[in-house]
Tab-separated table of C-alpha atoms in Angstrom:
chain	number	residue	atom	x	y	z
W	27	UNK	CA	-0.049	0.123	0.062
W	28	UNK	CA	2.986	2.459	0.666
W	29	UNK	CA	3.903	1.918	-2.969
W	30	UNK	CA	0.411	2.987	-4.020
W	31	UNK	CA	0.750	5.788	-1.853
W	32	UNK	CA	4.028	7.347	-3.215
W	33	UNK	CA	3.017	6.889	-6.736
W	34	UNK	CA	-0.028	8.979	-5.939
W	35	UNK	CA	2.042	11.374	-4.437
W	36	UNK	CA	4.371	11.613	-7.410
W	37	UNK	CA	1.713	11.967	-9.659
W	38	UNK	CA	0.034	15.031	-7.968
W	39	UNK	CA	3.686	16.616	-7.480
W	40	UNK	CA	3.686	16.179	-11.695
W	41	UNK	CA	0.325	17.543	-12.395
W	42	UNK	CA	0.918	20.560	-10.225
W	43	UNK	CA	4.003	21.025	-12.526
W	44	UNK	CA	1.860	20.635	-15.823
W	45	UNK	CA	1.200	23.898	-17.879
W	46	UNK	CA	-2.467	23.302	-17.397
W	47	UNK	CA	-2.106	23.783	-13.640
W	48	UNK	CA	0.237	26.752	-13.603
W	49	UNK	CA	-2.112	28.575	-16.331
W	50	UNK	CA	-5.024	27.801	-13.594
W	51	UNK	CA	-2.964	29.236	-10.557
W	52	UNK	CA	-2.222	32.310	-12.795
W	53	UNK	CA	-5.852	32.761	-14.056
W	54	UNK	CA	-7.100	32.181	-10.330
W	55	UNK	CA	-4.702	34.680	-8.894
W	56	UNK	CA	-5.848	37.426	-11.481
W	57	UNK	CA	-9.165	36.846	-11.060
W	58	UNK	CA	-8.973	37.091	-7.198
W	59	UNK	CA	-7.094	39.947	-7.345
W	60	UNK	CA	-9.588	42.100	-9.510
W	61	UNK	CA	-11.434	44.167	-6.666
W	62	UNK	CA	-14.271	45.453	-9.058
W	63	UNK	CA	-14.890	42.125	-10.463
W	64	UNK	CA	-14.840	40.294	-6.873
W	65	UNK	CA	-17.163	43.163	-5.634
W	66	UNK	CA	-19.745	42.444	-8.506
W	67	UNK	CA	-19.314	38.824	-7.795
W	68	UNK	CA	-20.002	39.363	-4.001
W	69	UNK	CA	-23.077	41.894	-4.668
W	70	UNK	CA	-24.437	39.301	-7.382
W	71	UNK	CA	-24.296	36.454	-4.450
W	72	UNK	CA	-25.864	38.620	-1.678
W	73	UNK	CA	-28.870	39.928	-4.478
W	74	UNK	CA	-29.457	36.331	-4.560
W	75	UNK	CA	-29.846	35.490	-1.472
W	76	UNK	CA	-31.824	38.663	-1.021
W	77	UNK	CA	-34.314	37.216	-3.913
W	78	UNK	CA	-34.498	34.087	-2.254
W	79	UNK	CA	-35.845	35.687	1.007
W	80	UNK	CA	-38.067	37.948	-0.724
W	81	UNK	CA	-39.868	34.604	-2.622
W	82	UNK	CA	-40.168	32.862	0.798
W	83	UNK	CA	-42.366	36.018	2.207
W	84	UNK	CA	-45.897	35.452	2.397
W	85	UNK	CA	-46.313	38.775	0.900
W	86	UNK	CA	-43.465	39.203	-1.595
W	87	UNK	CA	-42.690	42.843	-2.907
W	88	UNK	CA	-43.155	42.297	-6.440
W	89	UNK	CA	-41.183	45.318	-7.749
W	90	UNK	CA	-38.154	44.489	-5.336
W	91	UNK	CA	-38.167	40.920	-6.992
W	92	UNK	CA	-38.268	42.236	-10.490
W	93	UNK	CA	-35.673	44.885	-9.401
W	94	UNK	CA	-33.301	42.371	-8.208
W	95	UNK	CA	-33.967	39.959	-11.143
W	96	UNK	CA	-32.815	42.857	-13.403
W	97	UNK	CA	-29.504	43.780	-11.300
W	98	UNK	CA	-28.868	39.464	-10.940
W	99	UNK	CA	-28.757	39.582	-14.705
W	100	UNK	CA	-26.935	43.042	-15.179
W	101	UNK	CA	-24.164	41.557	-12.791
W	102	UNK	CA	-24.252	38.031	-14.537
W	103	UNK	CA	-23.907	39.640	-17.968
W	104	UNK	CA	-20.989	41.791	-16.430
W	105	UNK	CA	-19.120	39.041	-14.767
W	106	UNK	CA	-19.360	36.325	-17.512
W	107	UNK	CA	-18.048	39.228	-20.057
W	108	UNK	CA	-14.857	39.912	-18.021
W	109	UNK	CA	-11.847	39.109	-19.650
W	110	UNK	CA	-10.212	37.692	-16.317
W	111	UNK	CA	-13.545	35.311	-15.540
W	112	UNK	CA	-13.216	33.986	-19.248
W	113	UNK	CA	-9.954	33.013	-18.553
W	114	UNK	CA	-10.277	32.004	-15.288
W	115	UNK	CA	-13.412	29.349	-16.654
W	116	UNK	CA	-10.937	28.360	-19.620
W	117	UNK	CA	-8.161	27.283	-17.318
W	118	UNK	CA	-10.727	25.259	-15.166
W	119	UNK	CA	-12.106	23.819	-18.165
W	120	UNK	CA	-8.612	22.815	-19.285
W	121	UNK	CA	-7.825	21.131	-16.075
């Protein structure tokens, strides 16, 4: 069993040295360092929580729901159109 663990460890080390993993690391770092993008991601998640909470109310505010949907859609478009987001998703897919 020890030999299998050693081989698994060696495989993990080699995988971490691959160009795909290096590219993923760089893309992730750039993605996480972009404050504007991270702010939009945070706002997107917060608005989704607020929308879920509003839907769960007995008397939901339809205008608030519509406004939240519009903002979530706007944020999703901005986020998924961001070059750092695109690069990060592409690097994840390559792994």
